Coordinates of C-alpha atoms in Angstrom, one line a residue:
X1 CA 112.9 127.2 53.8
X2 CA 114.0 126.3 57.4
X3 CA 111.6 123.7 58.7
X4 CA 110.9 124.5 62.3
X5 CA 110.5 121.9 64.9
X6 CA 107.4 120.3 66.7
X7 CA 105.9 123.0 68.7
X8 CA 106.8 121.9 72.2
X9 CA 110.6 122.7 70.8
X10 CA 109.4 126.4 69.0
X11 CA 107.9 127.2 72.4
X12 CA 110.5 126.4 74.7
X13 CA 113.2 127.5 72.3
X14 CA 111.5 131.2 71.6
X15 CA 111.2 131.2 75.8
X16 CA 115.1 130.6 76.0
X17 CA 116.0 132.7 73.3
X18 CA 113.9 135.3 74.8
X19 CA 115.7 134.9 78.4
X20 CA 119.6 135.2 76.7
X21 CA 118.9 139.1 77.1
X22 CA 117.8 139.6 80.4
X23 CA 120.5 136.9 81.2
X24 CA 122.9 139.5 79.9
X25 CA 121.4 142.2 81.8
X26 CA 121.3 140.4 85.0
X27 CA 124.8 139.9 84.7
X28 CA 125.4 143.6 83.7
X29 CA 123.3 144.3 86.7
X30 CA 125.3 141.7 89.0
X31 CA 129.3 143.5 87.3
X32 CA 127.5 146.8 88.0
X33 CA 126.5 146.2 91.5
X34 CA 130.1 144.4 92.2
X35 CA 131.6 148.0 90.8
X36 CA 129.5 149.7 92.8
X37 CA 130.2 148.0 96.2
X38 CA 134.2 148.0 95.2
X39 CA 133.8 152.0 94.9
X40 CA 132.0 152.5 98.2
X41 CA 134.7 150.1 99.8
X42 CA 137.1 152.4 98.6
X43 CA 135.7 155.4 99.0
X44 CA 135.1 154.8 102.3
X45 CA 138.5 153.7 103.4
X46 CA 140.5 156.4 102.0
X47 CA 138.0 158.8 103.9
X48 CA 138.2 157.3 107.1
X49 CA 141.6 157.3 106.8
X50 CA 142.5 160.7 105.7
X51 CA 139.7 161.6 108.7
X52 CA 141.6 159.6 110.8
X53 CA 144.8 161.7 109.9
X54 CA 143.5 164.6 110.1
X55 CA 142.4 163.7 113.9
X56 CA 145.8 162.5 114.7
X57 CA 147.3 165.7 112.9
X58 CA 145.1 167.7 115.4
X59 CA 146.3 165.6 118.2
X60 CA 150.3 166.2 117.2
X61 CA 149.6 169.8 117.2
X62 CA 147.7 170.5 120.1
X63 CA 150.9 168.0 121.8
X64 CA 153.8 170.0 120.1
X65 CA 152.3 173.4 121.0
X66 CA 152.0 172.3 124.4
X67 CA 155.7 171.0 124.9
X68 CA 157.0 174.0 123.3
X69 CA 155.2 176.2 125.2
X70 CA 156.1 174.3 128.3
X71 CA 159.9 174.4 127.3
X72 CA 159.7 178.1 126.8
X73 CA 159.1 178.1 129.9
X74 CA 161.0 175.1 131.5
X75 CA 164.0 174.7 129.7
X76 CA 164.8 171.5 131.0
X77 CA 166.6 168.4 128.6
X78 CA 163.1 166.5 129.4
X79 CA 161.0 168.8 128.3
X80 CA 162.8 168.9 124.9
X81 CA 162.7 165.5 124.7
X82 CA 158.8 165.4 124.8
X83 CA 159.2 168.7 122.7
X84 CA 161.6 166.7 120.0
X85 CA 159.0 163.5 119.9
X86 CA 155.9 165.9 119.4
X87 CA 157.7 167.5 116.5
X88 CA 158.5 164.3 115.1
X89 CA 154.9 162.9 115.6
X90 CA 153.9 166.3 113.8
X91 CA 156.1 165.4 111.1
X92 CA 154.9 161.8 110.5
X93 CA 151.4 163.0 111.1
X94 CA 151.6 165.6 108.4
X95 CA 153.4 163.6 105.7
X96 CA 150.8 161.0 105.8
X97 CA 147.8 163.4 104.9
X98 CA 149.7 165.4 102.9
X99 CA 150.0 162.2 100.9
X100 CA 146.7 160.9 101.1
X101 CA 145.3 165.2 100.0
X102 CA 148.3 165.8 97.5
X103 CA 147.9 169.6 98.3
X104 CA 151.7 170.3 97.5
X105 CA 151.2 174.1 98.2
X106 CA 149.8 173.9 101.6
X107 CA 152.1 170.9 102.1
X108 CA 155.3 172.8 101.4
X109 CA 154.4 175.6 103.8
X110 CA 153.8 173.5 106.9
X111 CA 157.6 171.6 105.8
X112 CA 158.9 175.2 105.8
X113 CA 157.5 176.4 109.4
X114 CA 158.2 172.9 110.8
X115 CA 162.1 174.0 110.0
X116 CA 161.6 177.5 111.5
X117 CA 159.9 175.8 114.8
X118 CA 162.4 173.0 114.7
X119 CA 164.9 175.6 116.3
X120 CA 162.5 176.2 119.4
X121 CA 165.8 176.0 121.6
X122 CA 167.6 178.8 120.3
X123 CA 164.1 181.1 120.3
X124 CA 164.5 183.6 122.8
X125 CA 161.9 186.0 121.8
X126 CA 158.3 184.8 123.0
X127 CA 156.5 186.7 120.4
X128 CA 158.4 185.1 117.5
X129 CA 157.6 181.8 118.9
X130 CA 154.0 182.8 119.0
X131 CA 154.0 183.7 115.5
X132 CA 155.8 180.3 114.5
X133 CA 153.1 178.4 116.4
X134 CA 150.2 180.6 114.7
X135 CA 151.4 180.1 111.2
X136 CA 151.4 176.5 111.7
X137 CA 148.1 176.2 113.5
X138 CA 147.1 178.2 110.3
X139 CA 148.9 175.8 107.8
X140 CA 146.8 173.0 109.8
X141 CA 143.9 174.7 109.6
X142 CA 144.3 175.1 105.8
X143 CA 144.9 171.3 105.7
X144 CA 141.6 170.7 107.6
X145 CA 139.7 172.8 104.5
X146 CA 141.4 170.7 102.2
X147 CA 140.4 167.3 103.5
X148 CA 137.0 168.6 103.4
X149 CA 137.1 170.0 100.3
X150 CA 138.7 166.5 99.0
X151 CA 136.4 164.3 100.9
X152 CA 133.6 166.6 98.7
X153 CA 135.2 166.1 95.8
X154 CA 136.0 162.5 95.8
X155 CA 131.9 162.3 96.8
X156 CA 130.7 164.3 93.8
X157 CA 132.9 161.9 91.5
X158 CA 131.6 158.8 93.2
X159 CA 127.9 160.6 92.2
X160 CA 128.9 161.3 89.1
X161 CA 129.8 158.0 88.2
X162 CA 127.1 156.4 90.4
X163 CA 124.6 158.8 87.9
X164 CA 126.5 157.5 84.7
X165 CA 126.5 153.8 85.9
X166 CA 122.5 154.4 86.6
X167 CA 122.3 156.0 83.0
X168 CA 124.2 152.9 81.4
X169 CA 122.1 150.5 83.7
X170 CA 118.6 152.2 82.6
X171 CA 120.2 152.1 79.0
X172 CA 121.0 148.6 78.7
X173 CA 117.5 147.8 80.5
X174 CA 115.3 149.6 77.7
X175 CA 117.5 147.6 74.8
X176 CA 118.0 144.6 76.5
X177 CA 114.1 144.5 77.3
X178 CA 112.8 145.6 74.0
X179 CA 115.3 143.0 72.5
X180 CA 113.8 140.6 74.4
X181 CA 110.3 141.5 73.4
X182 CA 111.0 141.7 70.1
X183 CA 112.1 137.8 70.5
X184 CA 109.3 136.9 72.7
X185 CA 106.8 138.6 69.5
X186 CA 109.1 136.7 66.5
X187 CA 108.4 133.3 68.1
X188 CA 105.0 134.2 69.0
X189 CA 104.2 135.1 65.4
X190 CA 106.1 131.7 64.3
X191 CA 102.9 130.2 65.8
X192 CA 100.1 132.6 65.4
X193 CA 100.6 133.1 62.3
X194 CA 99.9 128.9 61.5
X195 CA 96.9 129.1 63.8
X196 CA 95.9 132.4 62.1
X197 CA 95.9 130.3 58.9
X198 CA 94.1 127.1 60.2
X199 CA 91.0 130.0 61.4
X200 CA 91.4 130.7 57.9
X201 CA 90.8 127.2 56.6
X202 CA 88.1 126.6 58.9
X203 CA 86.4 129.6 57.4
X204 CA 86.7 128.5 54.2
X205 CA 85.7 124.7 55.1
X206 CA 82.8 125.7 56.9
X207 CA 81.4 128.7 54.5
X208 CA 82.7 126.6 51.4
X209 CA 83.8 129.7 49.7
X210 CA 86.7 129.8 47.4
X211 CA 90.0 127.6 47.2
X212 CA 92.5 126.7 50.3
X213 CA 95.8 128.2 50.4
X214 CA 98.5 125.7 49.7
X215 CA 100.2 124.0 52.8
X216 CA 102.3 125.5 54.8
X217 CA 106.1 124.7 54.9
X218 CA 107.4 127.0 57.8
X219 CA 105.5 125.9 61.0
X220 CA 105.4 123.4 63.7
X221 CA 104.9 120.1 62.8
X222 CA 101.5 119.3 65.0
X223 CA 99.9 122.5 63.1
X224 CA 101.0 121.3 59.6
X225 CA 99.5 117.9 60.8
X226 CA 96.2 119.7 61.5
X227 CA 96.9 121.6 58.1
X228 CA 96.6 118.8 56.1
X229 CA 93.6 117.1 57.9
X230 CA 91.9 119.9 57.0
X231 CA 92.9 119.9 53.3
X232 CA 91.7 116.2 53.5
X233 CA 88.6 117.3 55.3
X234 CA 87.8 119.7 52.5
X235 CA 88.5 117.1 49.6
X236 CA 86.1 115.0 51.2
X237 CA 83.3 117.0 52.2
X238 CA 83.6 118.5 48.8
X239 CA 83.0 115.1 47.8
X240 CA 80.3 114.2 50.3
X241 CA 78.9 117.6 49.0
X242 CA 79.3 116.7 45.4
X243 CA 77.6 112.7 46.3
X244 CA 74.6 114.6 47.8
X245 CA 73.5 117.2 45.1
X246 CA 74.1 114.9 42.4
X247 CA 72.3 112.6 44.0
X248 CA 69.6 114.9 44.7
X249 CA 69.6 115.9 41.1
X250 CA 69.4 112.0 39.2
X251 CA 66.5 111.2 42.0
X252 CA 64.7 113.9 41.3
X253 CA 65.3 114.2 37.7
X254 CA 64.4 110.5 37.2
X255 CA 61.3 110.1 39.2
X256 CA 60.0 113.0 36.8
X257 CA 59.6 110.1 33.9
X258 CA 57.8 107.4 36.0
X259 CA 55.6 109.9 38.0
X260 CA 54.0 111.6 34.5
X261 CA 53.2 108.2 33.3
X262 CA 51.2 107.7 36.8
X263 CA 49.9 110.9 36.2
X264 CA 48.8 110.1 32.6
X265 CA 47.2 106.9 34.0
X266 CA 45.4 108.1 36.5
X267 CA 44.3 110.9 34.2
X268 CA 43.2 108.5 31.3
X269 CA 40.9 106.8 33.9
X270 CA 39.7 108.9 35.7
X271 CA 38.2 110.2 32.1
X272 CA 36.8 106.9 32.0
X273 CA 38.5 106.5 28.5
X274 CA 39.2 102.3 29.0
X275 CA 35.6 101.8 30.2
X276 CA 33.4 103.4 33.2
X277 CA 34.6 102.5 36.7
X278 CA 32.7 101.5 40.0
X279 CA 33.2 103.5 43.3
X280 CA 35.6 101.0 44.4
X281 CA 37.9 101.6 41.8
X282 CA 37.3 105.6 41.8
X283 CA 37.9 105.5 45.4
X284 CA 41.6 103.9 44.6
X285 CA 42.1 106.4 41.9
X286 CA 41.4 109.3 44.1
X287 CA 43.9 107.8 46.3
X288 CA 46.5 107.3 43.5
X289 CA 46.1 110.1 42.2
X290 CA 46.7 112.0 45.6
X291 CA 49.6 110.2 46.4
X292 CA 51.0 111.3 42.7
X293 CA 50.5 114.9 43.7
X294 CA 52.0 114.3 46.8
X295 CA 55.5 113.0 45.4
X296 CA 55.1 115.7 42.5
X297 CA 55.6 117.9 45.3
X298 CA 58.5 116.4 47.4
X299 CA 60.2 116.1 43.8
X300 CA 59.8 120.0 43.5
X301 CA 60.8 120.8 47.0
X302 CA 63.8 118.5 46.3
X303 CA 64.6 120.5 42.6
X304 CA 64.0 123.3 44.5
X305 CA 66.8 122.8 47.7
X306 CA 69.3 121.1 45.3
X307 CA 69.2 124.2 43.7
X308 CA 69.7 126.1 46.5
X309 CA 72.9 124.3 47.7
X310 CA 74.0 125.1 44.3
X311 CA 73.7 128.7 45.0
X312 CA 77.2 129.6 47.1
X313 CA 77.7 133.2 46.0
X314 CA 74.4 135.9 47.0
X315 CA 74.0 139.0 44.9
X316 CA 73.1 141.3 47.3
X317 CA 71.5 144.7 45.1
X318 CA 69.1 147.2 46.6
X319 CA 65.3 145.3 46.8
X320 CA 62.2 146.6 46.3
X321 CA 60.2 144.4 49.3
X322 CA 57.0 145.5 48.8
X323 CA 57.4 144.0 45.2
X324 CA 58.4 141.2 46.3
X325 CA 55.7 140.6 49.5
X326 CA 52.6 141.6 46.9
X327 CA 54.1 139.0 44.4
X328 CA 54.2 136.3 47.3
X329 CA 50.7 137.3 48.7
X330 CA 49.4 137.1 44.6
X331 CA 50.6 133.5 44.2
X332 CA 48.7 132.4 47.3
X333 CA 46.0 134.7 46.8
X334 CA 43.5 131.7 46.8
X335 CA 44.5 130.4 50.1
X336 CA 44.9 133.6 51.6
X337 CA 41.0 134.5 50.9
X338 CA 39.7 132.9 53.7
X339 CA 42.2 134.6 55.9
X340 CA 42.3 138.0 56.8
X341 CA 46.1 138.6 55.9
X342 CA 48.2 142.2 56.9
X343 CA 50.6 143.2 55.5
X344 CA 53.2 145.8 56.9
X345 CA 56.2 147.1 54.9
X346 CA 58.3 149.7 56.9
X347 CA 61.1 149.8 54.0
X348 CA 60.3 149.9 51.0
X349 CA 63.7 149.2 50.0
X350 CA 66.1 146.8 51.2
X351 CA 69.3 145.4 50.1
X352 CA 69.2 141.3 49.8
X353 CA 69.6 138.4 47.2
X354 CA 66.0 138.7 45.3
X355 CA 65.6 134.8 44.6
X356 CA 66.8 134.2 48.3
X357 CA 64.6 136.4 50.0
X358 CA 61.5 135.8 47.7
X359 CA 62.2 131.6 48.7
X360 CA 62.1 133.1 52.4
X361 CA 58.9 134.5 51.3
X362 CA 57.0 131.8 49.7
X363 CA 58.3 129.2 52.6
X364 CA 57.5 131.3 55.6
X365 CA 53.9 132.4 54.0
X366 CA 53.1 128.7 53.0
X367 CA 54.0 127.5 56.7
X368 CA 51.6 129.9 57.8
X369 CA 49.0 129.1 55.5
X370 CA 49.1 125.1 56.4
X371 CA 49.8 125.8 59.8
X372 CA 47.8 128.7 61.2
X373 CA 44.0 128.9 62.5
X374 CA 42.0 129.1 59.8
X375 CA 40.1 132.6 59.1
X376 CA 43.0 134.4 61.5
X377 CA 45.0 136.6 60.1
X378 CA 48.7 136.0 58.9
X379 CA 50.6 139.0 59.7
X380 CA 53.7 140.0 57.3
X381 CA 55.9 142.7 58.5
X382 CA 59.2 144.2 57.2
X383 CA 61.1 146.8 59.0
X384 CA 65.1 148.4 59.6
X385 CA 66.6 148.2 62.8
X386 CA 70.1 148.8 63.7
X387 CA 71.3 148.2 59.9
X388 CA 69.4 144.7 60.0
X389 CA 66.6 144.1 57.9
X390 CA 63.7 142.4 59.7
X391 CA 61.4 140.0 58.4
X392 CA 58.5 138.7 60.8
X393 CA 55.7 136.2 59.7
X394 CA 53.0 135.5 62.2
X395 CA 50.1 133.4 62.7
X396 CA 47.6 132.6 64.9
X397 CA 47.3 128.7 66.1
X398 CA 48.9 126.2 68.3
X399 CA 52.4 127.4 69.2
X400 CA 55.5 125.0 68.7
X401 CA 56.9 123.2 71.8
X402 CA 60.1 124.4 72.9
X403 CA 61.8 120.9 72.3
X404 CA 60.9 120.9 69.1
X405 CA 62.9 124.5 68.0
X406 CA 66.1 123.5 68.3
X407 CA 65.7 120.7 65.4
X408 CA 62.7 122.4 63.3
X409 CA 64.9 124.2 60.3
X410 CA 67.1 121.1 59.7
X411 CA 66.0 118.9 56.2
X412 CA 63.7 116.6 56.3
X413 CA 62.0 117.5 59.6
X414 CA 58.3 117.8 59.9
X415 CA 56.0 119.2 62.6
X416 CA 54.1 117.0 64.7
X417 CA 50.7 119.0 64.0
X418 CA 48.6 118.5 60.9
X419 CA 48.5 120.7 58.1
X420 CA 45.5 122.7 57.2
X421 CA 45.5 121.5 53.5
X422 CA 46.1 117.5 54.1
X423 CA 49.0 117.7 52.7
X424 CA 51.8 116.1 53.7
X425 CA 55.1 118.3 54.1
X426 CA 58.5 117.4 52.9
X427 CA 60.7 118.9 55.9
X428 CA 62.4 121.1 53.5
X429 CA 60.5 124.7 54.0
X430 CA 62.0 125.9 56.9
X431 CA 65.7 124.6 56.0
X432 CA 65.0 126.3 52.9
X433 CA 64.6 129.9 55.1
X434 CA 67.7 128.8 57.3
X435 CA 70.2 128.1 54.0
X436 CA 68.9 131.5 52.6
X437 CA 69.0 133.4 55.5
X438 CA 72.7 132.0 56.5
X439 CA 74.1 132.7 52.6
X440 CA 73.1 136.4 53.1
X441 CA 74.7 136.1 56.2
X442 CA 71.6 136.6 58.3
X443 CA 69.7 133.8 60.7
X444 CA 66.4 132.5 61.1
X445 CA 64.4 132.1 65.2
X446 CA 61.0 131.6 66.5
X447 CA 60.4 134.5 68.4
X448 CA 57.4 135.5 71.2
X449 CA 55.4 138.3 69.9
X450 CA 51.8 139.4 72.0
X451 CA 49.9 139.2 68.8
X452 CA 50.2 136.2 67.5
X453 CA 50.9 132.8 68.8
X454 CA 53.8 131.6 66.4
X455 CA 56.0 134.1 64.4
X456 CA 59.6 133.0 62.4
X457 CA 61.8 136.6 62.7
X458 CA 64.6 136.8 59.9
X459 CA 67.3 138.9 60.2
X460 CA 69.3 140.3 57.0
X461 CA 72.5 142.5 57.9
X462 CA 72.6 145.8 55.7
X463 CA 75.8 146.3 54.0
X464 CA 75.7 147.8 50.6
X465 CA 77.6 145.9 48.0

């Protein structure tokens, strides 16, 4: 495996390696546009002069019809003179274009009257010196048509390979552009795909669900730096992770021993079994004894979350929530007499983790129970919207300060008002409903409802298994 570079170098060499084709076709565009401006030259010189020939060819014989004319007429030596220099002017005139046109037809013609008018002095009849003039004022004529007809020609080729040059250029554009894209996208990808991967790790890292791929040897070397923190990061939370449950599981395992002896002490005299007591010592035994129920529960609340943390994987199956609310509302049926508690179940069936959504249950209906008025209602209400399961607990009482939701479903953190049963709370309940919400994918909030004063909304996304 090639082992790229840092990515400074992978950047600015993909941009340079991108730029080498639209180098080349700047420079095809630069040779192209050179061509081009070497045909016009050209092009335009050869018709300006073979214009220019033609002009002078009209000149010559407008001049030698003249002098002959006017020696017909005057036959003096001068007049032959300027008659002789005409026709030689003529002469130079006409082989010029003819060899700027190559029309050897025409060309041959005008040689052949030129001979027949070259004898002008021995031409007695005027008629026949008429006829000689005509037929060369013809032959020019004809030569006129062909310098227009070559000037078109030479035009339509110049088109022709101005429209093939145009082709060539629009050609090389579309190949030299898509080659460069395709360049541009390779050393793009060299460094997406990396990142794509590190998003990858983080999801893992932060949902702590399944193994990390193995590191990757074809990348930049600041994103296989950040690679590797991360595997490191993992190790260590998984040890951090591994420190706190087993923690949580010897503390709570071990306090079990000690606290049933307490329990058994308190037990053997409050029975009175090593002699009767005095009020004194009954009122320190009530106390004992409720400060032995009180860390018999913050043991169970502590089983209870370590085994939650355990719990990584939900199995989501189709739930019966009415089931599940009447068995909730059963195990605090003594707590719930005094209250007048309704109970609203829009779906009967819903699909969630059972033991997740029955711990959402039992936390959010005991919260309400310490913490609402007593003899209000407790409303419990379960309903679909939008392929989201909806659970709402309510209760009437003193609503929680603002500043106090953005910390109230982390552990250990208690609410400053007092509980309706005197007990003290561990600060796990509500991070219970936040770890169970979050593994089924959902969330926990406080929302504002207009019947009641506090109410916790949980919301479970429905997706079949």
């Amino acid at each position: 495996m090639v082992q790229l570079g840092s990515l400074r170098q992978l950047t600015l060499g993909s941009f340079v390696l991108a730029l080498i084709p639209l180098i080349a076709l700047l420079w095809q565009s630069q040779s192209d546009l050179a061509k081009v401006g070497q045909m016009t030259t050209l092009e335009t010189r050869y018709v300006v002069d073979v214009v220019g020939d033609m002009q002078r060819l009209d000149g010559a014989v407008v001049d030698l019809e003249r002098s002959i004319r006017q020696y017909a007429v005057i036959r003096t030596e001068k007049v032959a003179t300027l008659s002789d220099n005409a026709l030689d002017q003529f002469a130079v005139a006409a082989d010029n274009l003819c060899q700027a046109l190559s029309v050897q037809e025409t060309c041959e013609r005008l040689s052949e009257q030129l001979g027949d008018l070259s004898d002008y002095r021995l031409i007695e009849d005027q008629l026949l010196l008429n006829a000689y003039l005509a037929n060369v004022a013809r032959s020019v004529s004809q030569l006129r048509d062909d310098v227009e007809l070559a000037i078109s020609e030479r035009v339509k080729v110049q088109q022709d390979d101005l429209n093939a040059m145009q082709a060539k250029q629009a050609w090389s554009t579309a190949m030299l552009v898509s080659v460069s894209l395709l360049l541009i996208l390779l050393g793009s990808q060299l460094i997406v795909n990396p990142v794509n991967k590190l998003k990858q790790i983080i999801r893992i890292v932060a949902h702590q669900q399944g193994d990390l791929p193995p590191l990757s040897r074809q990348a930049p070397r600041e994103l296989i730096d950040v690679e590797k923190d991360l595997h490191w990061l993992y190790d260590r939370l998984g040890q951090l992770e591994h420190i706190r449950t087993a923690l949580l599981r010897h503390a709570a395992h071990e306090l079990k021993t000690p606290l049933a002896s307490i329990k058994e002490g308190c037990s053997l005299l409050s029975e009175n079994v090593v002699g009767d007591l005095n009020d004194p010592q009954r009122e320190v035994l009530s106390l004992l004894s409720a400060s032995t129920q009180r860390l018999n529960t913050l043991i169970e609340k502590l089983l209870d979350y370590n085994l939650l943390l355990q719990q990584a994987q939900p199995d989501i199956v189709n739930t019966d929530a009415k089931k599940l609310v009447d068995a909730c509302l059963g195990d605090y049926a003594l707590a719930l007499q005094e209250r007048e508690v309704t109970v609203s179940v829009d779906c009967k069936h819903i699909w969630a983790d059972e033991e997740l959504f029955r711990r959402i249950l039992d936390n959010l209906v005991s919260n309400a129970v310490a913490h609402g008025a007593v003899g209000r209602p407790i409303n419990v209400h379960i309903y679909l919207d939008n392929n989201f399961a909806i659970l709402d607990v309510a209760n009437r009482g003193k609503r929680i300060a603002k500043e106090s939701v953005a910390t109230l479903f982390e552990p250990f953190t208690r609410g400053a008002e007092p509980r309706n049963d005197n007990v003290i709370g561990t600060g796990l309940g509500l991070s219970i409903v936040a770890d169970c919400a979050r593994l089924m994918h959902g969330d926990v909030q406080v929302v504002d409802v207009d019947y009641a004063d506090v109410c916790f909304r949980v919301t479970i996304p429905q997706q079949e298994k």
